[in-house]
Short mmCIF file of N, CA and C in Angstrom, two decimals:
data_model
loop_
_atom_site.label_atom_id
_atom_site.label_comp_id
_atom_site.label_asym_id
_atom_site.label_seq_id
_atom_site.Cartn_x
_atom_site.Cartn_y
_atom_site.Cartn_z
N MET M 1 20.44 1.53 46.53
CA MET M 1 19.06 1.94 46.32
C MET M 1 18.89 2.60 44.94
N GLN M 2 19.84 3.47 44.59
CA GLN M 2 19.76 4.12 43.28
C GLN M 2 19.91 3.08 42.16
N TYR M 3 20.75 2.09 42.38
CA TYR M 3 20.96 1.04 41.39
C TYR M 3 19.65 0.28 41.14
N ILE M 4 18.90 0.01 42.18
CA ILE M 4 17.62 -0.70 42.04
C ILE M 4 16.62 0.16 41.28
N ARG M 5 16.56 1.46 41.58
CA ARG M 5 15.65 2.37 40.87
C ARG M 5 16.02 2.45 39.39
N LEU M 6 17.33 2.55 39.12
CA LEU M 6 17.79 2.61 37.74
C LEU M 6 17.44 1.32 36.99
N THR M 7 17.64 0.19 37.65
CA THR M 7 17.31 -1.11 37.05
C THR M 7 15.81 -1.21 36.76
N ARG M 8 14.99 -0.74 37.67
CA ARG M 8 13.53 -0.75 37.47
C ARG M 8 13.13 0.15 36.30
N ARG M 9 13.74 1.32 36.23
CA ARG M 9 13.44 2.26 35.12
C ARG M 9 13.81 1.65 33.78
N ILE M 10 14.98 1.04 33.73
CA ILE M 10 15.40 0.41 32.48
C ILE M 10 14.44 -0.71 32.09
N ALA M 11 14.06 -1.51 33.07
CA ALA M 11 13.11 -2.61 32.80
C ALA M 11 11.76 -2.05 32.34
N LEU M 12 11.29 -0.99 32.98
CA LEU M 12 10.03 -0.38 32.60
C LEU M 12 10.10 0.21 31.19
N LEU M 13 11.18 0.92 30.88
CA LEU M 13 11.34 1.47 29.53
C LEU M 13 11.42 0.37 28.48
N GLY M 14 12.09 -0.72 28.82
CA GLY M 14 12.16 -1.86 27.90
C GLY M 14 10.79 -2.46 27.64
N ALA M 15 9.99 -2.57 28.68
CA ALA M 15 8.63 -3.10 28.53
C ALA M 15 7.78 -2.18 27.67
N VAL M 16 7.89 -0.87 27.90
CA VAL M 16 7.13 0.10 27.10
C VAL M 16 7.57 0.03 25.64
N ALA M 17 8.87 -0.04 25.38
CA ALA M 17 9.38 -0.12 24.01
C ALA M 17 8.87 -1.38 23.31
N THR M 18 8.85 -2.50 24.03
CA THR M 18 8.35 -3.75 23.47
C THR M 18 6.86 -3.63 23.14
N LEU M 19 6.10 -3.05 24.04
CA LEU M 19 4.67 -2.86 23.82
C LEU M 19 4.42 -1.97 22.61
N LEU M 20 5.14 -0.86 22.50
CA LEU M 20 4.96 0.05 21.37
C LEU M 20 5.36 -0.59 20.06
N SER M 21 6.43 -1.36 20.05
CA SER M 21 6.85 -2.00 18.81
C SER M 21 5.83 -3.05 18.36
N ALA M 22 5.16 -3.69 19.30
CA ALA M 22 4.13 -4.66 18.95
C ALA M 22 2.94 -3.98 18.30
N CYS M 23 2.69 -2.73 18.66
CA CYS M 23 1.57 -1.98 18.09
C CYS M 23 1.92 -1.39 16.73
N ALA M 24 3.19 -1.29 16.41
CA ALA M 24 3.64 -0.65 15.18
C ALA M 24 3.66 -1.66 14.04
N THR M 25 2.52 -2.11 13.61
CA THR M 25 2.41 -3.06 12.51
C THR M 25 1.62 -2.44 11.38
N LYS M 26 1.92 -2.89 10.17
CA LYS M 26 1.20 -2.37 9.02
C LYS M 26 -0.13 -3.08 8.81
N PHE M 27 -0.38 -4.14 9.57
CA PHE M 27 -1.62 -4.89 9.43
C PHE M 27 -2.62 -4.44 10.48
N ARG M 28 -3.66 -3.77 10.03
CA ARG M 28 -4.71 -3.29 10.91
C ARG M 28 -5.89 -4.25 10.88
N SER M 29 -6.76 -4.11 11.85
CA SER M 29 -7.99 -4.89 11.83
C SER M 29 -9.15 -3.94 11.55
N TYR M 30 -10.20 -4.49 11.01
CA TYR M 30 -11.39 -3.69 10.67
C TYR M 30 -12.61 -4.54 10.99
N ASP M 31 -13.53 -3.98 11.76
CA ASP M 31 -14.75 -4.71 12.07
C ASP M 31 -16.00 -3.89 11.77
N GLY M 32 -15.87 -2.94 10.86
CA GLY M 32 -17.00 -2.10 10.47
C GLY M 32 -17.82 -2.75 9.37
N PRO M 33 -18.69 -1.95 8.75
CA PRO M 33 -19.53 -2.46 7.66
C PRO M 33 -18.68 -3.01 6.51
N GLN M 34 -19.19 -4.02 5.84
CA GLN M 34 -18.49 -4.64 4.71
C GLN M 34 -18.37 -3.66 3.55
N VAL M 35 -17.21 -3.62 2.93
CA VAL M 35 -17.02 -2.85 1.70
C VAL M 35 -17.59 -3.70 0.58
N THR M 36 -18.59 -3.15 -0.12
CA THR M 36 -19.28 -3.90 -1.17
C THR M 36 -18.81 -3.53 -2.58
N ARG M 37 -18.14 -2.37 -2.70
CA ARG M 37 -17.69 -1.92 -4.02
C ARG M 37 -16.70 -0.79 -3.84
N LEU M 38 -15.76 -0.69 -4.76
CA LEU M 38 -14.87 0.46 -4.84
C LEU M 38 -15.21 1.21 -6.11
N ARG M 39 -15.20 2.53 -6.02
CA ARG M 39 -15.36 3.38 -7.19
C ARG M 39 -14.16 4.31 -7.26
N LEU M 40 -13.53 4.36 -8.42
CA LEU M 40 -12.36 5.20 -8.60
C LEU M 40 -12.65 6.20 -9.71
N PHE M 41 -12.51 7.46 -9.38
CA PHE M 41 -12.76 8.55 -10.33
C PHE M 41 -11.41 9.17 -10.69
N LYS M 42 -10.89 8.78 -11.86
CA LYS M 42 -9.56 9.23 -12.25
C LYS M 42 -9.46 10.74 -12.36
N GLY M 43 -10.43 11.36 -13.01
CA GLY M 43 -10.39 12.81 -13.21
C GLY M 43 -10.41 13.59 -11.90
N ARG M 44 -11.11 13.08 -10.92
CA ARG M 44 -11.20 13.73 -9.61
C ARG M 44 -10.12 13.24 -8.65
N ARG M 45 -9.34 12.23 -9.08
CA ARG M 45 -8.28 11.64 -8.24
C ARG M 45 -8.87 11.21 -6.90
N LEU M 46 -9.94 10.39 -6.96
CA LEU M 46 -10.67 10.02 -5.76
C LEU M 46 -11.04 8.54 -5.79
N LEU M 47 -10.77 7.84 -4.69
CA LEU M 47 -11.18 6.46 -4.49
C LEU M 47 -12.26 6.45 -3.42
N VAL M 48 -13.38 5.78 -3.70
CA VAL M 48 -14.51 5.69 -2.77
C VAL M 48 -14.72 4.22 -2.42
N LEU M 49 -14.77 3.92 -1.14
CA LEU M 49 -15.11 2.58 -0.66
C LEU M 49 -16.56 2.62 -0.21
N ASP M 50 -17.41 1.86 -0.90
CA ASP M 50 -18.84 1.84 -0.62
C ASP M 50 -19.23 0.65 0.24
N GLY M 51 -20.22 0.86 1.08
CA GLY M 51 -20.87 -0.21 1.84
C GLY M 51 -22.32 -0.27 1.40
N ALA M 52 -23.10 -1.09 2.05
CA ALA M 52 -24.51 -1.25 1.70
C ALA M 52 -25.30 0.05 1.85
N GLU M 53 -24.89 0.91 2.77
CA GLU M 53 -25.60 2.16 3.04
C GLU M 53 -24.98 3.38 2.36
N GLY M 54 -23.97 3.19 1.51
CA GLY M 54 -23.32 4.32 0.84
C GLY M 54 -21.83 4.36 1.12
N ALA M 55 -21.23 5.51 0.86
CA ALA M 55 -19.78 5.66 0.98
C ALA M 55 -19.32 5.48 2.43
N LEU M 56 -18.31 4.64 2.63
CA LEU M 56 -17.71 4.42 3.94
C LEU M 56 -16.48 5.29 4.14
N ARG M 57 -15.63 5.39 3.10
CA ARG M 57 -14.40 6.18 3.15
C ARG M 57 -14.08 6.70 1.76
N THR M 58 -13.38 7.81 1.71
CA THR M 58 -12.85 8.34 0.45
C THR M 58 -11.38 8.66 0.64
N TYR M 59 -10.62 8.54 -0.44
CA TYR M 59 -9.18 8.77 -0.39
C TYR M 59 -8.73 9.53 -1.64
N PRO M 60 -7.87 10.51 -1.47
CA PRO M 60 -7.22 11.11 -2.64
C PRO M 60 -6.20 10.12 -3.19
N ILE M 61 -6.01 10.10 -4.50
CA ILE M 61 -5.13 9.11 -5.12
C ILE M 61 -4.18 9.75 -6.11
N GLY M 62 -3.14 9.01 -6.45
CA GLY M 62 -2.28 9.29 -7.58
C GLY M 62 -2.46 8.17 -8.59
N LEU M 63 -2.13 8.45 -9.84
CA LEU M 63 -2.34 7.49 -10.93
C LEU M 63 -1.04 7.23 -11.67
N GLY M 64 -1.18 6.55 -12.82
CA GLY M 64 -0.05 6.33 -13.70
C GLY M 64 0.47 7.65 -14.24
N PHE M 65 1.70 7.64 -14.72
CA PHE M 65 2.33 8.88 -15.18
C PHE M 65 1.69 9.44 -16.44
N ALA M 66 0.82 8.68 -17.10
CA ALA M 66 0.02 9.16 -18.23
C ALA M 66 -1.45 8.94 -17.86
N PRO M 67 -2.02 9.82 -17.04
CA PRO M 67 -3.30 9.53 -16.39
C PRO M 67 -4.54 9.58 -17.28
N ILE M 68 -4.45 10.13 -18.47
CA ILE M 68 -5.64 10.29 -19.31
C ILE M 68 -5.79 9.09 -20.23
N GLY M 69 -6.99 8.52 -20.25
CA GLY M 69 -7.29 7.41 -21.13
C GLY M 69 -7.15 6.06 -20.45
N HIS M 70 -7.73 5.07 -21.10
CA HIS M 70 -7.74 3.68 -20.59
C HIS M 70 -6.41 3.00 -20.91
N LYS M 71 -5.91 2.23 -19.97
CA LYS M 71 -4.70 1.43 -20.20
C LYS M 71 -4.98 0.45 -21.33
N GLN M 72 -4.06 0.42 -22.31
CA GLN M 72 -4.23 -0.50 -23.43
C GLN M 72 -3.04 -1.44 -23.59
N PHE M 73 -1.84 -0.92 -23.29
CA PHE M 73 -0.64 -1.70 -23.56
C PHE M 73 0.35 -1.61 -22.40
N GLU M 74 1.14 -2.64 -22.29
CA GLU M 74 2.22 -2.65 -21.30
C GLU M 74 3.13 -1.44 -21.53
N GLY M 75 3.43 -0.74 -20.43
CA GLY M 75 4.35 0.38 -20.51
C GLY M 75 3.75 1.71 -20.90
N ASP M 76 2.42 1.78 -21.12
CA ASP M 76 1.83 3.05 -21.55
C ASP M 76 1.62 4.04 -20.41
N GLY M 77 1.83 3.61 -19.17
CA GLY M 77 1.72 4.52 -18.02
C GLY M 77 0.31 4.91 -17.65
N ARG M 78 -0.66 4.26 -18.24
CA ARG M 78 -2.06 4.59 -17.97
C ARG M 78 -2.65 3.66 -16.91
N THR M 79 -3.68 4.17 -16.24
CA THR M 79 -4.45 3.39 -15.28
C THR M 79 -5.70 2.90 -16.00
N PRO M 80 -6.06 1.63 -15.85
CA PRO M 80 -7.23 1.10 -16.57
C PRO M 80 -8.52 1.84 -16.22
N GLU M 81 -9.50 1.69 -17.10
CA GLU M 81 -10.86 2.16 -16.87
C GLU M 81 -11.78 0.99 -17.17
N GLY M 82 -12.84 0.86 -16.38
CA GLY M 82 -13.78 -0.23 -16.59
C GLY M 82 -14.11 -0.94 -15.30
N SER M 83 -14.71 -2.12 -15.44
CA SER M 83 -15.14 -2.91 -14.29
C SER M 83 -14.20 -4.09 -14.09
N TYR M 84 -13.69 -4.19 -12.87
CA TYR M 84 -12.74 -5.23 -12.50
C TYR M 84 -13.09 -5.72 -11.10
N VAL M 85 -12.27 -6.58 -10.52
CA VAL M 85 -12.44 -7.00 -9.13
C VAL M 85 -11.07 -6.97 -8.44
N ILE M 86 -11.12 -6.86 -7.12
CA ILE M 86 -9.90 -7.01 -6.34
C ILE M 86 -9.62 -8.51 -6.31
N ASP M 87 -8.45 -8.91 -6.82
CA ASP M 87 -8.21 -10.35 -6.99
C ASP M 87 -7.00 -10.91 -6.26
N ARG M 88 -6.23 -10.05 -5.58
CA ARG M 88 -5.08 -10.58 -4.84
C ARG M 88 -4.58 -9.54 -3.85
N ARG M 89 -3.75 -10.01 -2.94
CA ARG M 89 -3.18 -9.15 -1.91
C ARG M 89 -1.69 -9.40 -1.86
N ASN M 90 -0.92 -8.35 -1.60
CA ASN M 90 0.52 -8.51 -1.49
C ASN M 90 0.99 -7.87 -0.19
N PRO M 91 1.17 -8.66 0.87
CA PRO M 91 1.62 -8.11 2.14
C PRO M 91 3.10 -7.73 2.11
N ASP M 92 3.84 -8.19 1.09
CA ASP M 92 5.27 -7.91 0.97
C ASP M 92 5.57 -6.98 -0.20
N SER M 93 4.63 -6.13 -0.54
CA SER M 93 4.78 -5.21 -1.66
C SER M 93 5.98 -4.28 -1.48
N ARG M 94 6.61 -3.93 -2.60
CA ARG M 94 7.67 -2.91 -2.56
C ARG M 94 7.09 -1.56 -2.14
N PHE M 95 5.77 -1.44 -2.20
CA PHE M 95 5.08 -0.19 -1.87
C PHE M 95 4.25 -0.35 -0.60
N HIS M 96 4.84 -0.91 0.43
CA HIS M 96 4.27 -1.09 1.77
C HIS M 96 3.27 -2.25 1.79
N LEU M 97 2.08 -2.06 1.26
CA LEU M 97 1.06 -3.09 1.07
C LEU M 97 0.41 -2.82 -0.27
N SER M 98 -0.23 -3.84 -0.85
CA SER M 98 -0.96 -3.59 -2.08
C SER M 98 -2.07 -4.62 -2.26
N ILE M 99 -3.11 -4.19 -2.98
CA ILE M 99 -4.19 -5.08 -3.38
C ILE M 99 -4.31 -5.01 -4.90
N GLY M 100 -4.45 -6.19 -5.51
CA GLY M 100 -4.43 -6.28 -6.97
C GLY M 100 -5.79 -6.09 -7.60
N ILE M 101 -5.74 -5.55 -8.81
CA ILE M 101 -6.93 -5.34 -9.64
C ILE M 101 -6.85 -6.30 -10.82
N SER M 102 -7.95 -6.90 -11.21
CA SER M 102 -7.98 -7.99 -12.19
C SER M 102 -7.72 -7.56 -13.64
N TYR M 103 -7.11 -6.41 -13.86
CA TYR M 103 -6.67 -6.02 -15.20
C TYR M 103 -5.50 -6.92 -15.61
N PRO M 104 -5.49 -7.41 -16.85
CA PRO M 104 -6.42 -7.18 -17.95
C PRO M 104 -7.57 -8.19 -17.93
N ASN M 105 -8.74 -7.73 -18.35
CA ASN M 105 -9.85 -8.66 -18.53
C ASN M 105 -9.82 -9.19 -19.97
N ALA M 106 -10.77 -10.00 -20.33
CA ALA M 106 -10.77 -10.62 -21.67
C ALA M 106 -10.80 -9.57 -22.77
N GLN M 107 -11.59 -8.53 -22.60
CA GLN M 107 -11.67 -7.47 -23.62
C GLN M 107 -10.32 -6.75 -23.76
N ASP M 108 -9.66 -6.47 -22.64
CA ASP M 108 -8.35 -5.82 -22.68
C ASP M 108 -7.33 -6.70 -23.41
N ARG M 109 -7.33 -8.00 -23.12
CA ARG M 109 -6.39 -8.94 -23.76
C ARG M 109 -6.67 -9.05 -25.26
N ASP M 110 -7.96 -9.12 -25.62
CA ASP M 110 -8.32 -9.24 -27.04
C ASP M 110 -7.89 -8.01 -27.82
N PHE M 111 -8.11 -6.82 -27.26
CA PHE M 111 -7.72 -5.58 -27.95
C PHE M 111 -6.20 -5.54 -28.17
N ALA M 112 -5.45 -5.82 -27.11
CA ALA M 112 -3.99 -5.77 -27.23
C ALA M 112 -3.49 -6.81 -28.23
N ALA M 113 -4.07 -8.02 -28.20
CA ALA M 113 -3.66 -9.07 -29.14
C ALA M 113 -3.93 -8.65 -30.58
N ALA M 114 -5.08 -8.01 -30.82
CA ALA M 114 -5.41 -7.55 -32.17
C ALA M 114 -4.40 -6.52 -32.66
N GLU M 115 -3.77 -5.81 -31.73
CA GLU M 115 -2.76 -4.82 -32.08
C GLU M 115 -1.34 -5.41 -32.07
N GLY M 116 -1.26 -6.71 -31.72
CA GLY M 116 0.03 -7.37 -31.67
C GLY M 116 0.90 -6.92 -30.50
N ARG M 117 0.25 -6.52 -29.40
CA ARG M 117 0.99 -6.01 -28.24
C ARG M 117 0.52 -6.70 -26.97
N SER M 118 1.25 -6.48 -25.91
CA SER M 118 0.87 -7.00 -24.59
C SER M 118 0.00 -5.98 -23.87
N PRO M 119 -1.05 -6.43 -23.17
CA PRO M 119 -1.87 -5.47 -22.43
C PRO M 119 -1.21 -5.00 -21.13
N GLY M 120 -0.15 -5.69 -20.70
CA GLY M 120 0.44 -5.37 -19.40
C GLY M 120 -0.37 -6.05 -18.31
N GLY M 121 -0.08 -5.68 -17.09
CA GLY M 121 -0.78 -6.28 -15.95
C GLY M 121 -0.18 -5.76 -14.66
N ASP M 122 -0.38 -6.52 -13.60
CA ASP M 122 0.12 -6.12 -12.28
C ASP M 122 -0.31 -4.72 -11.89
N ILE M 123 -1.60 -4.45 -12.00
CA ILE M 123 -2.15 -3.17 -11.57
C ILE M 123 -2.64 -3.33 -10.14
N PHE M 124 -2.16 -2.45 -9.27
CA PHE M 124 -2.46 -2.52 -7.84
C PHE M 124 -2.88 -1.17 -7.28
N ILE M 125 -3.57 -1.20 -6.16
CA ILE M 125 -3.72 -0.05 -5.28
C ILE M 125 -2.65 -0.26 -4.22
N HIS M 126 -1.76 0.71 -4.07
CA HIS M 126 -0.63 0.52 -3.15
C HIS M 126 -0.22 1.81 -2.48
N GLY M 127 0.63 1.66 -1.48
CA GLY M 127 1.19 2.80 -0.77
C GLY M 127 2.33 3.41 -1.55
N GLY M 128 3.04 4.31 -0.89
CA GLY M 128 4.19 4.95 -1.53
C GLY M 128 3.95 6.43 -1.65
N PRO M 129 4.82 7.12 -2.32
CA PRO M 129 6.04 6.65 -2.97
C PRO M 129 7.15 6.36 -1.96
N ARG M 130 8.19 5.70 -2.44
CA ARG M 130 9.33 5.35 -1.60
C ARG M 130 10.35 6.48 -1.68
N PRO M 131 10.62 7.15 -0.58
CA PRO M 131 11.56 8.28 -0.60
C PRO M 131 12.92 7.87 -1.16
N GLY M 132 13.43 8.72 -2.03
CA GLY M 132 14.73 8.46 -2.63
C GLY M 132 14.69 7.55 -3.83
N ILE M 133 13.54 6.93 -4.08
CA ILE M 133 13.43 6.00 -5.21
C ILE M 133 12.37 6.48 -6.19
N ASP M 134 11.18 6.78 -5.70
CA ASP M 134 10.07 7.22 -6.55
C ASP M 134 9.93 8.73 -6.44
N PRO M 135 9.44 9.36 -7.51
CA PRO M 135 9.27 10.82 -7.46
C PRO M 135 8.22 11.23 -6.43
N VAL M 136 8.60 12.06 -5.49
CA VAL M 136 7.66 12.51 -4.46
C VAL M 136 7.07 13.88 -4.80
N ASP M 137 7.55 14.48 -5.89
CA ASP M 137 7.07 15.80 -6.26
C ASP M 137 5.99 15.75 -7.33
N LYS M 138 5.54 14.54 -7.70
CA LYS M 138 4.52 14.39 -8.72
C LYS M 138 3.35 13.61 -8.14
N ARG M 139 2.16 14.01 -8.52
CA ARG M 139 0.96 13.31 -8.05
C ARG M 139 0.78 11.98 -8.78
N ASP M 140 1.00 11.99 -10.08
CA ASP M 140 0.81 10.81 -10.92
C ASP M 140 2.18 10.27 -11.31
N TRP M 141 2.63 9.26 -10.60
CA TRP M 141 4.00 8.79 -10.77
C TRP M 141 4.12 7.29 -11.02
N THR M 142 3.03 6.54 -10.88
CA THR M 142 3.14 5.09 -11.00
C THR M 142 3.18 4.68 -12.48
N ALA M 143 3.38 3.39 -12.73
CA ALA M 143 3.40 2.87 -14.09
C ALA M 143 1.99 2.46 -14.55
N GLY M 144 0.95 2.85 -13.79
CA GLY M 144 -0.43 2.53 -14.12
C GLY M 144 -1.24 2.14 -12.90
N CYS M 145 -0.58 2.01 -11.77
CA CYS M 145 -1.26 1.66 -10.53
C CYS M 145 -1.95 2.87 -9.91
N ILE M 146 -2.61 2.64 -8.80
CA ILE M 146 -3.26 3.69 -8.01
C ILE M 146 -2.49 3.80 -6.71
N SER M 147 -2.03 4.99 -6.39
CA SER M 147 -1.25 5.16 -5.16
C SER M 147 -2.02 5.97 -4.12
N VAL M 148 -1.82 5.58 -2.88
CA VAL M 148 -2.32 6.29 -1.71
C VAL M 148 -1.16 6.33 -0.72
N THR M 149 -1.34 6.95 0.41
CA THR M 149 -0.27 6.96 1.40
C THR M 149 -0.16 5.58 2.06
N ASP M 150 0.95 5.35 2.74
CA ASP M 150 1.13 4.08 3.44
C ASP M 150 0.04 3.88 4.50
N ARG M 151 -0.29 4.92 5.23
CA ARG M 151 -1.35 4.82 6.25
C ARG M 151 -2.69 4.47 5.61
N GLN M 152 -2.98 5.09 4.46
CA GLN M 152 -4.25 4.82 3.79
C GLN M 152 -4.31 3.40 3.26
N ILE M 153 -3.22 2.88 2.69
CA ILE M 153 -3.27 1.50 2.18
C ILE M 153 -3.42 0.52 3.33
N GLU M 154 -2.89 0.84 4.50
CA GLU M 154 -3.11 -0.04 5.66
C GLU M 154 -4.60 -0.15 5.96
N GLU M 155 -5.29 0.97 5.91
CA GLU M 155 -6.74 0.96 6.18
C GLU M 155 -7.49 0.24 5.06
N ILE M 156 -7.17 0.56 3.82
CA ILE M 156 -7.84 -0.06 2.67
C ILE M 156 -7.60 -1.56 2.67
N TYR M 157 -6.37 -1.97 2.92
CA TYR M 157 -6.00 -3.40 2.95
C TYR M 157 -6.83 -4.15 3.98
N SER M 158 -7.09 -3.52 5.12
CA SER M 158 -7.87 -4.18 6.16
C SER M 158 -9.37 -4.22 5.84
N MET M 159 -9.85 -3.28 5.05
CA MET M 159 -11.28 -3.17 4.79
C MET M 159 -11.76 -3.95 3.56
N VAL M 160 -10.93 -4.05 2.53
CA VAL M 160 -11.35 -4.58 1.24
C VAL M 160 -10.95 -6.06 1.12
N ARG M 161 -11.87 -6.87 0.71
CA ARG M 161 -11.65 -8.31 0.55
C ARG M 161 -11.48 -8.66 -0.93
N ASN M 162 -10.80 -9.77 -1.19
CA ASN M 162 -10.70 -10.28 -2.55
C ASN M 162 -12.11 -10.56 -3.06
N GLY M 163 -12.35 -10.29 -4.32
CA GLY M 163 -13.65 -10.48 -4.93
C GLY M 163 -14.51 -9.23 -4.92
N THR M 164 -14.05 -8.17 -4.25
CA THR M 164 -14.81 -6.91 -4.21
C THR M 164 -14.72 -6.24 -5.58
N PRO M 165 -15.86 -5.85 -6.18
CA PRO M 165 -15.82 -5.18 -7.47
C PRO M 165 -15.22 -3.77 -7.35
N ILE M 166 -14.53 -3.36 -8.41
CA ILE M 166 -14.02 -1.99 -8.51
C ILE M 166 -14.36 -1.46 -9.89
N ASP M 167 -15.01 -0.31 -9.92
CA ASP M 167 -15.34 0.38 -11.16
C ASP M 167 -14.44 1.60 -11.27
N ILE M 168 -13.71 1.70 -12.39
CA ILE M 168 -12.77 2.78 -12.59
C ILE M 168 -13.29 3.64 -13.73
N TYR M 169 -13.55 4.91 -13.40
CA TYR M 169 -14.12 5.88 -14.35
C TYR M 169 -13.07 6.89 -14.76
N SER M 170 -13.24 7.46 -15.95
CA SER M 170 -12.29 8.48 -16.44
C SER M 170 -12.41 9.76 -15.64
#
């Protein structure tokens, strides 16, 4: 009799563990109002997701390791300023999840070319930092990207679609 009870408990715990692991995914669903625009305020370290009726969510952010000024060249550690769009998604990001920003635009490329340099690229909104790899004691630690927590990027990733405009202010 005890053997049957023990077997049932083990089976029940296995079922619960399976159910919980199925819920533990980084991909969330979102069925709320459409995000129509993102606004990023570098000086305030704030990302705002706007809908048709106003702000839907706000998030504190981290920036590139040189947070002041517009990104001009590869390796400068700055986060771009200006008008861009969300143009790609990376479900296999080294930083949990990430959504890409269309930097550099034509003006950014022209400026860098006139200076004989590369404008850089691969600017994302992503999770992180990765413990033991990225500095966790600094707010602005990326190479020019925008960082939020892993939980926050899961929410942002589910809410924001490719083609959504993003305005980045100083």
